[in-house]
mmCIF file of C-alpha atoms in Angstrom:
data_model
loop_
_atom_site.group_PDB
_atom_site.id
_atom_site.type_symbol
_atom_site.label_atom_id
_atom_site.label_comp_id
_atom_site.label_asym_id
_atom_site.label_seq_id
_atom_site.Cartn_x
_atom_site.Cartn_y
_atom_site.Cartn_z
ATOM 1 C CA UNK M 15 53.294 -5.872 -71.876
ATOM 2 C CA UNK M 16 56.719 -7.063 -71.639
ATOM 3 C CA UNK M 17 59.152 -5.536 -69.297
ATOM 4 C CA UNK M 18 63.062 -6.127 -68.445
ATOM 5 C CA UNK M 19 62.168 -7.317 -65.067
ATOM 6 C CA UNK M 20 60.435 -10.047 -66.578
ATOM 7 C CA UNK M 21 63.949 -12.091 -67.034
ATOM 8 C CA UNK M 22 64.212 -12.006 -63.062
ATOM 9 C CA UNK M 23 60.703 -13.987 -63.170
ATOM 10 C CA UNK M 24 62.299 -16.993 -64.971
ATOM 11 C CA UNK M 25 64.719 -17.491 -61.769
ATOM 12 C CA UNK M 26 62.331 -16.637 -59.176
ATOM 13 C CA UNK M 27 64.104 -13.911 -58.146
ATOM 14 C CA UNK M 28 62.327 -10.578 -55.971
ATOM 15 C CA UNK M 29 62.116 -7.543 -57.915
ATOM 16 C CA UNK M 30 62.547 -4.263 -55.955
ATOM 17 C CA UNK M 31 60.965 -1.182 -57.628
ATOM 18 C CA UNK M 32 62.543 1.858 -56.634
ATOM 19 C CA UNK M 33 62.047 5.835 -57.560
ATOM 20 C CA UNK M 34 65.392 6.909 -59.424
ATOM 21 C CA UNK M 35 64.288 10.615 -58.234
ATOM 22 C CA UNK M 36 65.293 9.435 -54.453
ATOM 23 C CA UNK M 37 68.861 8.907 -54.303
ATOM 24 C CA UNK M 38 68.544 7.661 -50.686
ATOM 25 C CA UNK M 39 65.443 5.211 -51.718
ATOM 26 C CA UNK M 40 67.939 3.781 -54.426
ATOM 27 C CA UNK M 41 70.853 3.515 -51.963
ATOM 28 C CA UNK M 42 68.626 1.723 -49.414
ATOM 29 C CA UNK M 43 67.390 -0.888 -52.239
ATOM 30 C CA UNK M 44 70.947 -1.756 -53.357
ATOM 31 C CA UNK M 45 71.678 -2.078 -49.923
ATOM 32 C CA UNK M 46 68.577 -3.997 -49.584
ATOM 33 C CA UNK M 47 69.227 -6.186 -52.779
ATOM 34 C CA UNK M 48 72.676 -6.781 -51.823
ATOM 35 C CA UNK M 49 72.162 -8.204 -48.498
ATOM 36 C CA UNK M 50 69.633 -10.616 -50.360
ATOM 37 C CA UNK M 51 72.025 -11.906 -52.341
ATOM 38 C CA UNK M 52 74.833 -12.476 -49.972
ATOM 39 C CA UNK M 53 72.233 -14.134 -47.518
ATOM 40 C CA UNK M 54 70.371 -16.325 -49.425
ATOM 41 C CA UNK M 55 72.799 -16.604 -52.469
ATOM 42 C CA UNK M 56 70.379 -15.922 -55.266
ATOM 43 C CA UNK M 57 69.543 -13.258 -58.288
ATOM 44 C CA UNK M 58 67.654 -10.312 -57.283
ATOM 45 C CA UNK M 59 66.279 -7.304 -59.805
ATOM 46 C CA UNK M 60 66.492 -3.992 -59.102
ATOM 47 C CA UNK M 61 64.131 -2.218 -60.957
ATOM 48 C CA UNK M 62 64.753 1.881 -61.662
ATOM 49 C CA UNK M 63 61.457 3.520 -62.119
ATOM 50 C CA UNK M 64 63.214 6.695 -64.042
ATOM 51 C CA UNK M 65 63.691 8.188 -67.295
ATOM 52 C CA UNK M 66 66.025 9.341 -70.138
ATOM 53 C CA UNK M 67 66.668 13.120 -69.646
ATOM 54 C CA UNK M 68 68.389 12.908 -73.065
ATOM 55 C CA UNK M 69 68.852 9.915 -76.059
ATOM 56 C CA UNK M 70 71.123 7.003 -75.851
ATOM 57 C CA UNK M 71 73.495 8.751 -78.211
ATOM 58 C CA UNK M 72 73.925 11.680 -80.395
ATOM 59 C CA UNK M 73 71.208 11.183 -82.716
ATOM 60 C CA UNK M 74 68.346 9.530 -80.365
ATOM 61 C CA UNK M 75 66.257 12.169 -79.774
ATOM 62 C CA UNK M 76 63.377 11.008 -77.604
ATOM 63 C CA UNK M 77 61.151 14.107 -78.004
ATOM 64 C CA UNK M 78 60.825 12.977 -82.058
ATOM 65 C CA UNK M 79 58.522 9.982 -80.863
ATOM 66 C CA UNK M 80 57.126 11.198 -77.099
ATOM 67 C CA UNK M 81 56.820 15.054 -77.673
ATOM 68 C CA UNK M 82 54.522 15.563 -74.483
ATOM 69 C CA UNK M 83 56.187 13.357 -72.122
ATOM 70 C CA UNK M 84 59.592 14.712 -73.172
ATOM 71 C CA UNK M 85 58.295 18.538 -72.783
ATOM 72 C CA UNK M 86 57.527 17.437 -69.383
ATOM 73 C CA UNK M 87 60.864 15.564 -68.664
ATOM 74 C CA UNK M 88 62.834 18.982 -69.665
ATOM 75 C CA UNK M 89 60.888 21.201 -67.248
ATOM 76 C CA UNK M 90 61.834 18.911 -64.324
ATOM 77 C CA UNK M 91 64.959 19.670 -62.429
ATOM 78 C CA UNK M 92 67.778 17.623 -62.377
ATOM 79 C CA UNK M 93 68.425 15.101 -59.692
ATOM 80 C CA UNK M 94 71.249 16.575 -58.463
ATOM 81 C CA UNK M 95 69.504 20.127 -57.844
ATOM 82 C CA UNK M 96 66.541 18.102 -56.281
ATOM 83 C CA UNK M 97 68.569 16.185 -53.740
ATOM 84 C CA UNK M 98 70.648 19.377 -53.349
ATOM 85 C CA UNK M 99 67.879 21.455 -52.303
ATOM 86 C CA UNK M 100 66.314 18.459 -49.946
ATOM 87 C CA UNK M 101 70.032 18.119 -48.007
ATOM 88 C CA UNK M 102 70.166 22.059 -47.936
ATOM 89 C CA UNK M 103 66.440 22.525 -46.764
ATOM 90 C CA UNK M 104 67.383 19.580 -43.739
ATOM 91 C CA UNK M 105 70.494 21.774 -42.436
ATOM 92 C CA UNK M 106 73.120 18.810 -43.990
ATOM 93 C CA UNK M 107 74.641 20.602 -46.643
ATOM 94 C CA UNK M 108 75.509 24.401 -47.760
ATOM 95 C CA UNK M 109 75.490 26.060 -50.890
ATOM 96 C CA UNK M 110 79.281 26.351 -50.999
ATOM 97 C CA UNK M 111 79.235 22.466 -50.300
ATOM 98 C CA UNK M 112 77.573 21.672 -53.417
ATOM 99 C CA UNK M 113 79.363 24.088 -55.669
ATOM 100 C CA UNK M 114 82.553 22.468 -54.230
ATOM 101 C CA UNK M 115 81.303 19.087 -55.074
ATOM 102 C CA UNK M 116 80.035 20.104 -58.600
ATOM 103 C CA UNK M 117 83.581 21.975 -59.223
ATOM 104 C CA UNK M 118 85.745 18.955 -58.013
ATOM 105 C CA UNK M 119 83.391 16.444 -60.352
ATOM 106 C CA UNK M 120 83.766 19.097 -63.292
ATOM 107 C CA UNK M 121 87.497 19.073 -62.796
ATOM 108 C CA UNK M 122 87.884 15.368 -62.827
ATOM 109 C CA UNK M 123 86.005 14.862 -66.152
ATOM 110 C CA UNK M 124 87.791 17.585 -67.776
ATOM 111 C CA UNK M 125 91.142 16.426 -66.304
ATOM 112 C CA UNK M 126 90.606 12.988 -67.821
ATOM 113 C CA UNK M 127 89.372 14.373 -71.022
ATOM 114 C CA UNK M 128 92.800 15.972 -71.759
ATOM 115 C CA UNK M 129 94.290 12.559 -70.328
ATOM 116 C CA UNK M 130 92.255 10.646 -72.660
ATOM 117 C CA UNK M 131 93.653 13.278 -75.907
ATOM 118 C CA UNK M 132 97.400 11.739 -75.022
ATOM 119 C CA UNK M 133 96.126 8.095 -75.601
ATOM 120 C CA UNK M 134 97.482 6.729 -78.801
ATOM 121 C CA UNK M 135 96.675 3.003 -79.219
ATOM 122 C CA UNK M 136 93.706 1.290 -77.401
ATOM 123 C CA UNK M 137 94.168 -2.173 -76.920
ATOM 124 C CA UNK M 138 90.007 -4.478 -77.495
ATOM 125 C CA UNK M 139 91.071 -6.572 -74.319
ATOM 126 C CA UNK M 140 90.775 -3.394 -72.152
ATOM 127 C CA UNK M 141 87.098 -3.156 -72.969
ATOM 128 C CA UNK M 142 85.949 -6.691 -72.812
ATOM 129 C CA UNK M 143 84.630 -7.504 -69.669
ATOM 130 C CA UNK M 144 84.431 -10.855 -70.449
ATOM 131 C CA UNK M 145 87.353 -13.382 -71.286
ATOM 132 C CA UNK M 146 87.065 -15.131 -74.646
ATOM 133 C CA UNK M 147 89.309 -18.196 -73.669
ATOM 134 C CA UNK M 148 87.813 -21.037 -75.012
ATOM 135 C CA UNK M 149 85.989 -19.565 -77.532
ATOM 136 C CA UNK M 150 87.914 -20.524 -80.513
ATOM 137 C CA UNK M 151 89.232 -24.012 -79.287
ATOM 138 C CA UNK M 152 86.309 -25.954 -81.565
ATOM 139 C CA UNK M 153 87.107 -24.082 -84.364
ATOM 140 C CA UNK M 154 90.186 -24.470 -86.993
ATOM 141 C CA UNK M 155 92.167 -20.876 -86.506
ATOM 142 C CA UNK M 156 93.145 -21.231 -90.039
ATOM 143 C CA UNK M 157 89.682 -21.281 -91.544
ATOM 144 C CA UNK M 158 88.005 -18.029 -91.354
ATOM 145 C CA UNK M 159 84.495 -18.199 -92.926
ATOM 146 C CA UNK M 160 82.994 -15.214 -94.823
ATOM 147 C CA UNK M 161 80.687 -13.209 -92.937
ATOM 148 C CA UNK M 162 80.864 -9.856 -94.429
ATOM 149 C CA UNK M 163 79.131 -8.581 -97.354
ATOM 150 C CA UNK M 164 80.348 -6.817 -100.709
ATOM 151 C CA UNK M 165 81.321 -3.039 -99.960
ATOM 152 C CA UNK M 166 78.527 -1.992 -103.109
ATOM 153 C CA UNK M 167 75.852 -3.470 -100.812
ATOM 154 C CA UNK M 168 77.112 -1.735 -97.667
ATOM 155 C CA UNK M 169 77.517 1.430 -99.567
ATOM 156 C CA UNK M 170 73.822 1.021 -100.887
ATOM 157 C CA UNK M 171 72.372 0.396 -97.434
ATOM 158 C CA UNK M 172 74.216 3.549 -95.884
ATOM 159 C CA UNK M 173 73.391 5.825 -98.967
ATOM 160 C CA UNK M 174 69.111 4.594 -98.101
ATOM 161 C CA UNK M 175 70.428 5.030 -94.320
ATOM 162 C CA UNK M 176 71.053 8.614 -94.892
ATOM 163 C CA UNK M 177 68.014 9.837 -96.665
ATOM 164 C CA UNK M 178 64.328 10.304 -96.140
ATOM 165 C CA UNK M 179 61.756 8.395 -97.938
ATOM 166 C CA UNK M 180 61.322 9.877 -101.411
ATOM 167 C CA UNK M 181 59.077 11.266 -102.350
ATOM 168 C CA UNK M 182 58.400 12.921 -99.174
ATOM 169 C CA UNK M 183 54.923 11.525 -98.039
ATOM 170 C CA UNK M 184 55.338 13.705 -94.733
ATOM 171 C CA UNK M 185 57.278 16.902 -93.455
ATOM 172 C CA UNK M 186 60.883 15.439 -91.927
ATOM 173 C CA UNK M 187 61.505 16.958 -88.435
ATOM 174 C CA UNK M 188 64.288 19.518 -88.694
ATOM 175 C CA UNK M 189 66.242 17.404 -86.081
ATOM 176 C CA UNK M 190 66.032 13.999 -88.158
ATOM 177 C CA UNK M 191 66.747 16.047 -91.378
ATOM 178 C CA UNK M 192 69.959 17.442 -89.554
ATOM 179 C CA UNK M 193 71.043 13.640 -88.238
ATOM 180 C CA UNK M 194 70.152 12.838 -91.952
ATOM 181 C CA UNK M 195 72.499 15.173 -93.351
ATOM 182 C CA UNK M 196 75.449 14.136 -90.909
ATOM 183 C CA UNK M 197 74.858 10.673 -92.074
ATOM 184 C CA UNK M 198 75.106 11.600 -95.698
ATOM 185 C CA UNK M 199 78.068 13.726 -94.895
ATOM 186 C CA UNK M 200 79.590 10.393 -93.394
ATOM 187 C CA UNK M 201 78.969 8.414 -96.508
ATOM 188 C CA UNK M 202 80.657 10.889 -98.674
ATOM 189 C CA UNK M 203 83.981 10.661 -96.517
ATOM 190 C CA UNK M 204 83.609 6.856 -96.921
ATOM 191 C CA UNK M 205 83.117 7.075 -100.916
ATOM 192 C CA UNK M 206 86.138 8.884 -101.108
#
C-alpha cells in the first residue's frame, strides 16, 4: 500500500505521525517539525491521522464508497466539541468563552462572505502562489499550439458524464441520481 508519506522516504525525511483529533498533539508535532527543519535544514513530513467528515466537494459523498466507516464518522462529535469539552473539564474555559469564540468565528465568515459579493473582478495572479517567470522564455509567444478538443466532442463527453450506465445494471443511489441530474442541468445550460 502506498501512502502520501512515501514521498518523504525519497529524501530520507523523518515522518511524524499525529492524531488529528488531538489539537495539542498536532501543535506539539508542528512545533517539533519546525524546530527540526530550522536546526538541520532538512525536510520533515507530518502525517495527520484523521478523516474527512465531508467529501472533497459538493459532489463527493464518501458514504457512497465507504458507508460503514462514514456512519461511524458521522456519529462522532466534531473536534471543536471534543476539545471544548476537554478544556471545560480542565477548568481552562467556560461555556461562555466557547460560545463567544464560535460567534466571533461565524461573524468573521459572514463578514467576508458579504465582502466577497462585492468583488466584480478577479485576477488569476491573485491565486497563483508560484511565479511563472521563465515559463514562456523558451517558446515563441506568437505561436500557440492547438491543445483543445472540439465543442462536439466536449459535449458528447459531458452528456455521458451526466448519465448512469444504460441500461441500468444496478439501482443507482438517490444521492448519485441527484448529482447526475445537476450535471445534466449544467450540460443543458451549456447547450443553449
